[in-house]
Coordinates of C-alpha atoms and ligand atoms in Angstrom, one line a residue:
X1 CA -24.5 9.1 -0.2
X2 CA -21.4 7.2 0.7
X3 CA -18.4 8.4 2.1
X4 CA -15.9 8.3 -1.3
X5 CA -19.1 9.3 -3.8
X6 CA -17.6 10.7 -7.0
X7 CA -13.8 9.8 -6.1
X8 CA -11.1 7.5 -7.7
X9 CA -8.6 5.2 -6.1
X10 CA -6.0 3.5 -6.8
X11 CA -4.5 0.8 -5.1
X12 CA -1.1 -1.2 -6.1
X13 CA -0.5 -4.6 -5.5
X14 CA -4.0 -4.9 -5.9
X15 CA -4.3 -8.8 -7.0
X16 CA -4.1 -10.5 -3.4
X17 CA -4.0 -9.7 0.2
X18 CA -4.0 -6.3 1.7
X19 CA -4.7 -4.5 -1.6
X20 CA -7.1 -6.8 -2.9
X21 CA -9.2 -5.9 0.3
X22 CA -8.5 -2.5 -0.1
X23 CA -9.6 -2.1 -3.4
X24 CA -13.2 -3.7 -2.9
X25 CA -13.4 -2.0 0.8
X26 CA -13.2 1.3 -1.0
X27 CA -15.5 0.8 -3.9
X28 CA -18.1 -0.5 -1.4
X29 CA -17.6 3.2 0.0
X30 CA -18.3 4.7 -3.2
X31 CA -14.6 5.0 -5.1
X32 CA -14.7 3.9 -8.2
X33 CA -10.9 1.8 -8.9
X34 CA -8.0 1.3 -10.5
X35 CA -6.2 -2.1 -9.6
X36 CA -2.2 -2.3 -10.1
X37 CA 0.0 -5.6 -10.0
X38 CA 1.5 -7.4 -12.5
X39 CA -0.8 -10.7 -12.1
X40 CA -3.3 -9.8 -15.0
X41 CA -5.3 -12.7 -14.2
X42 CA -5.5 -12.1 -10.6
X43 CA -6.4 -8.4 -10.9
X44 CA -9.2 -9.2 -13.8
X45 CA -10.6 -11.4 -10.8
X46 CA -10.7 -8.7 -8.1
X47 CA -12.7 -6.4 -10.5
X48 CA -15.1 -8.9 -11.9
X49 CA -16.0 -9.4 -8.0
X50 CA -16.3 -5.2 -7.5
X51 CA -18.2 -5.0 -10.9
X52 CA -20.1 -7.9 -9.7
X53 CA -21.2 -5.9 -6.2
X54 CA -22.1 -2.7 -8.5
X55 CA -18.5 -1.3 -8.4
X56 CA -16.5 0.3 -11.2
X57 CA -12.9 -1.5 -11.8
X58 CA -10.5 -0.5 -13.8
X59 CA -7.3 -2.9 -14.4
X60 CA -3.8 -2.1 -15.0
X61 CA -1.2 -4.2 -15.6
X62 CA 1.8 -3.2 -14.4
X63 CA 5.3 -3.6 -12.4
X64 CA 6.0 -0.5 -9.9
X65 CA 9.6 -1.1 -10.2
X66 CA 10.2 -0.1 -13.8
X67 CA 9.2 3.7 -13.5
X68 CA 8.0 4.5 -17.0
X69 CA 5.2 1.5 -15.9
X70 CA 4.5 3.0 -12.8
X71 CA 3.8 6.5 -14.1
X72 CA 1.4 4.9 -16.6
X73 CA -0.7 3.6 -14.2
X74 CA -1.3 6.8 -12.6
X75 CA -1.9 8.7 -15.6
X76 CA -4.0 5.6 -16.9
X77 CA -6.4 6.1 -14.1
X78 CA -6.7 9.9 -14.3
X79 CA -7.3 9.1 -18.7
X80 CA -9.6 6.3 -18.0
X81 CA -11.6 7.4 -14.9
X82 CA -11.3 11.3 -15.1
X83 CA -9.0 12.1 -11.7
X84 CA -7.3 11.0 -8.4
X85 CA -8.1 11.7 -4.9
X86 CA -6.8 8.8 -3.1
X87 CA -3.3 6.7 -3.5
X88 CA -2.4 3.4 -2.0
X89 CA 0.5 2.9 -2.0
X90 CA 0.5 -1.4 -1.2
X91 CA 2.8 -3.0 -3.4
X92 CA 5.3 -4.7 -1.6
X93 CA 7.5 -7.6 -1.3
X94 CA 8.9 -9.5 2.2
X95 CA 11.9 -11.4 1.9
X96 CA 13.8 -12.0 5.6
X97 CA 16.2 -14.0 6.7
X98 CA 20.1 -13.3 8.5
X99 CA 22.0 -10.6 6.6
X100 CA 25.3 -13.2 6.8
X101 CA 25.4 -15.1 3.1
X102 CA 22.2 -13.8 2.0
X103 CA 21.5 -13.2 -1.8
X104 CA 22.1 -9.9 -2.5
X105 CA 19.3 -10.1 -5.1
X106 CA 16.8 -10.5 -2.6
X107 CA 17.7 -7.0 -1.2
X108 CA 17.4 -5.6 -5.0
X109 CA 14.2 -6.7 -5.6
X110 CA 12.8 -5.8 -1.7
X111 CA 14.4 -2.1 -2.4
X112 CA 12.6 -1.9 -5.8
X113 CA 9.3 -2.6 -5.0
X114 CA 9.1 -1.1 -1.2
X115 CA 11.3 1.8 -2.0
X116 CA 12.1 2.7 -5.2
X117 CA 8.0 1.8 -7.0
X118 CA 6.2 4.0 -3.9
X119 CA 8.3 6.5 -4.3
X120 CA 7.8 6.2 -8.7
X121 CA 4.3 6.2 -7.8
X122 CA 4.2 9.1 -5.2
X123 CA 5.8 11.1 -7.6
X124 CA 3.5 10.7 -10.4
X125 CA 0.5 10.8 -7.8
X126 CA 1.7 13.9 -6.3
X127 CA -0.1 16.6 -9.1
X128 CA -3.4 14.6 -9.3
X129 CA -3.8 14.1 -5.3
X130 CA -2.9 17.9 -5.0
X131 CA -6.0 19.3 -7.8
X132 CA -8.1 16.8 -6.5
X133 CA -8.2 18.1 -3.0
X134 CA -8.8 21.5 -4.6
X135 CA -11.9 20.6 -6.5
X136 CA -14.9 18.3 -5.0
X137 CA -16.3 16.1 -3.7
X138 CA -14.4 16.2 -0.8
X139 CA -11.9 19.2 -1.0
X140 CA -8.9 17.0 0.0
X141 CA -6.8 14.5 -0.9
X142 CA -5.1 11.1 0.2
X143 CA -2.2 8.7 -0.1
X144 CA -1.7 6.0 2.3
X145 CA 1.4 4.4 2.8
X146 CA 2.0 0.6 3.3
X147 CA 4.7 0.1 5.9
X148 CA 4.8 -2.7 8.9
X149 CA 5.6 -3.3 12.6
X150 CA 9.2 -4.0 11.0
X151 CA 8.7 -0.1 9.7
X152 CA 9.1 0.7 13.3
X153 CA 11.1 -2.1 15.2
X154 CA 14.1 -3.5 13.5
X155 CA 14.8 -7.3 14.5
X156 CA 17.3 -9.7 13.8
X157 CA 16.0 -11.4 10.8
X158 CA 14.9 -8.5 8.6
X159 CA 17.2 -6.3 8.1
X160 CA 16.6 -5.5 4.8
X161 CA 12.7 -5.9 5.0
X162 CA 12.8 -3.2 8.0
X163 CA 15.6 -0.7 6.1
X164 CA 12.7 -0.4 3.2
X165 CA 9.9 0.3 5.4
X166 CA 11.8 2.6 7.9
X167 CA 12.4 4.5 4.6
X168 CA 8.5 4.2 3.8
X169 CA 8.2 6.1 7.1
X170 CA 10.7 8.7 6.7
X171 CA 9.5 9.8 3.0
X172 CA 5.7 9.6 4.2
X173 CA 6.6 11.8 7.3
X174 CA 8.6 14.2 5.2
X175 CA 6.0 14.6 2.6
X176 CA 3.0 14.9 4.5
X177 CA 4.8 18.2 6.4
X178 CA 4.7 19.4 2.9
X179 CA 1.4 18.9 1.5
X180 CA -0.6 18.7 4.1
X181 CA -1.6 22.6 4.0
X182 CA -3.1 21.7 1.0
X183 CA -5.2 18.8 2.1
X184 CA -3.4 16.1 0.7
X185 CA -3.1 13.8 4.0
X186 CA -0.6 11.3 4.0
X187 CA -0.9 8.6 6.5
X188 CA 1.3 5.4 7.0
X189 CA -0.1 2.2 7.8
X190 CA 2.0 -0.3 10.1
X191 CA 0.1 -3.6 9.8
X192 CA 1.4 -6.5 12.2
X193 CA 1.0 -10.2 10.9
X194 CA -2.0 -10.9 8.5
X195 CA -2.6 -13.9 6.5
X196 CA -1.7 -13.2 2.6
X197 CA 0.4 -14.5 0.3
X198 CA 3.6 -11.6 1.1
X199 CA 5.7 -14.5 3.5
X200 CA 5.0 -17.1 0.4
X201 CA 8.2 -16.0 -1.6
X202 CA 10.4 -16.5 0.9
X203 CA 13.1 -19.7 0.9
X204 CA 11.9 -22.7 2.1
X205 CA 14.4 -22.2 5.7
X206 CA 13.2 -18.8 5.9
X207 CA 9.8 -19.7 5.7
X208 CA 9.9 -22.2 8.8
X209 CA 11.6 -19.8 10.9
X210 CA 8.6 -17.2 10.2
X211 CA 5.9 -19.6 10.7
X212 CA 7.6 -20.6 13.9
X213 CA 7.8 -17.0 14.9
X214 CA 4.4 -15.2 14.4
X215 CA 1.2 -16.8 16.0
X216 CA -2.4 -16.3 14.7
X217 CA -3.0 -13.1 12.0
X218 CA -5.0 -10.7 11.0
X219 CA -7.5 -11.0 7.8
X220 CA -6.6 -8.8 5.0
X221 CA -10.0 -6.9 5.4
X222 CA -9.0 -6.0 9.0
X223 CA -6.3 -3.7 7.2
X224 CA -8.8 -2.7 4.6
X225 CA -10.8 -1.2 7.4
X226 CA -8.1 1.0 8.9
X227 CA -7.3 2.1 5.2
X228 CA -10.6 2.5 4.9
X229 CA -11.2 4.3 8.3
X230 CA -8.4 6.9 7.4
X231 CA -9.9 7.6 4.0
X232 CA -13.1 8.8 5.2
X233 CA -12.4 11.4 8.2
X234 CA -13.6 14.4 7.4
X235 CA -11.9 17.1 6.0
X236 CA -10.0 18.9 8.9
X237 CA -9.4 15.2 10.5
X238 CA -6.0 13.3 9.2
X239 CA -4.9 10.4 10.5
X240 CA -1.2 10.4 10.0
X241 CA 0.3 7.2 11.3
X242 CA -1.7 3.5 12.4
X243 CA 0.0 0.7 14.2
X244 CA -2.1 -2.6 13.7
X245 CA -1.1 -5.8 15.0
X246 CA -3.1 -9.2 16.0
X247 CA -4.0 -8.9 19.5
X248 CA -2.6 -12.1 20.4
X249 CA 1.2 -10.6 19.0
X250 CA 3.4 -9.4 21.7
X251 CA 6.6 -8.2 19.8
Ligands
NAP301 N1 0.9 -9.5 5.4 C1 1.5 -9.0 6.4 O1 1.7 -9.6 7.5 C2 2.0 -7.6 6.3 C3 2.5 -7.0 7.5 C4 3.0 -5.7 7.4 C5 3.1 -5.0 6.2 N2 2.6 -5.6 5.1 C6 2.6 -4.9 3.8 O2 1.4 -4.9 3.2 C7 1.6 -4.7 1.7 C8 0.7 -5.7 1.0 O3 1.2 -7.0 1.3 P1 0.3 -8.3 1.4 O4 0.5 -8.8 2.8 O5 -1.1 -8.0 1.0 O6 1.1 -9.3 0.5 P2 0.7 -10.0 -0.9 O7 -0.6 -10.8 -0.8 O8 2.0 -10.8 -1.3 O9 0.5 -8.8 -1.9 C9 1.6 -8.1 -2.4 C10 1.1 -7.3 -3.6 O10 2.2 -6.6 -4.2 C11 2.2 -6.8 -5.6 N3 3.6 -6.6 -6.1 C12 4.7 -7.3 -5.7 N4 5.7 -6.9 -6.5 C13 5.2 -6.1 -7.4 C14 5.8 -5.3 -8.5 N5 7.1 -5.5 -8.9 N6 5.0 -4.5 -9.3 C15 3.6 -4.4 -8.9 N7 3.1 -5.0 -7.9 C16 3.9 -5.9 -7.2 C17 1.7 -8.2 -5.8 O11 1.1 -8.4 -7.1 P3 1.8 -9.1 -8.3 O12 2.6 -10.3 -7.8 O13 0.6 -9.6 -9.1 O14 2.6 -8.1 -9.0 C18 0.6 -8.2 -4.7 O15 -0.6 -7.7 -5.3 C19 3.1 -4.8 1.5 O16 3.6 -3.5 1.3 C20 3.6 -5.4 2.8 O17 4.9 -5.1 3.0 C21 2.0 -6.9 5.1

């Protein structure tokens, strides 16, 4: 037996980095999963490789900031593969830089994705992760909550970036006070620098200022394992909050 036998998962912003990790990390545990992004390509590449290790995939195309979308791919994965006991919440988007003369666009599509699709997705989550943690195999639930170092230390630089995942924090602390008498465990993740795509959109002055800032990263699997870690504790064991940086990063 493994540890997530019998369950279903599903991860957004499954098609690179962190979630694309995640996704295979918890199908080698036994969850069978349902892969969110908008990259259809990408995300039919991250299930061939979990299909190709004995793993069942299922792919959903979608964007988490129109909320119609991101309330399909929940109920898609309950239709397709029957319920939901765990929630990742990963999607996200990075874009820094000073607050003076910044495009205010930037801001609307960091507030979107980091705030506005987690919470869509919560939402719609919310009645699956509660029956599920009322009826086997595990008789509780999980949602896991993607914030960052910047979720807990605001620095001059990213503003913006750090208001979305302070509010990550807040809801996720809020939420799991209410659900957690009924197993559903809510637990925020706070990774510190780890190689993926997320600091590729950035403008090309913004992206030297980062590169000059962080020093080596994390892999992407190194989160997957502390998502994975706080997925299987046993029942009466929840692991609310996880700080995770590179141990060569100071700040
Ligand atoms: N890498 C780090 O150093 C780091 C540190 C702290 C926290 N984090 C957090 O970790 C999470 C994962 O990031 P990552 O580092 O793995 O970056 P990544 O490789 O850029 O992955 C981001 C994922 O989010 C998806 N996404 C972006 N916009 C979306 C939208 N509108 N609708 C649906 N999916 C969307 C992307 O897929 P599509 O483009 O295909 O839609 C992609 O799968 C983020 O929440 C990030 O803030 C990362």
């Amino acid at each position: 037996m493994s540890a997530l036998d019998g369950t279903v998962a599903l991860v957004t912003g499954a098609s690179s980095g962190i979630g694309a990790a995640t996704a295979a990390a918890l199908s080698e545990q036994g969850a069978a999963v349902a892969l969110s992004a908008r990259r259809a390509d990408r995300l039919d590449a991250v299930a061939a490789s979990i299909r190709e290790h004995g793993g069942t995939a299922l792919v959903l195309q979608c964007d988490v900031t129109d909320e119609e979308q991101a309330t399909g791919a929940v109920e898609s994965t309950v239709a397709e593969l029957g319920r939901l006991d765990i929630l990742v919440n990963n999607a996200g988007l990075m874009l820094l830089g000073p607050v003076e003369g910044a495009p205010v666009p930037e801001w609307q599509r960091m507030v979107d994705v980091n705030v506005l699709g987690l919470l869509y997705t919560a939402h719609a989550a919310l009645p699956h992760l509660l029956r599920a943690a009322q009826q086997g195999p595990r008789n509780v639930a999980d949602m896991v909550n993607l914030s960052s170092v910047a979720g807990r230390v605001a620095r001059n630089g990213n503003g913006v970036y750090s208001l979305t995942k302070h509010g990550v924090g807040a809801f996720s602390e809020s939420l799991r006070q209410e659900v957690t008498g009924r197993y559903v465990r809510v637990s925020l993740v706070e990774p510190g620098a780890t190689a993926t795509e997320l600091a590729s959109h950035n403008r090309p002055e913004v992206l030297d200022s980062i590169r000059s800032q962080f020093g080596p990263a994390m892999e992407a699997a190194d989160i997957a394992d502390a998502i994975t870690y706080i997925v299987t504790r046993p029942r009466h064991v929840a692991v609310n909050e996880m700080l995770v940086r590179p141990t060569e990063q100071v700040r």
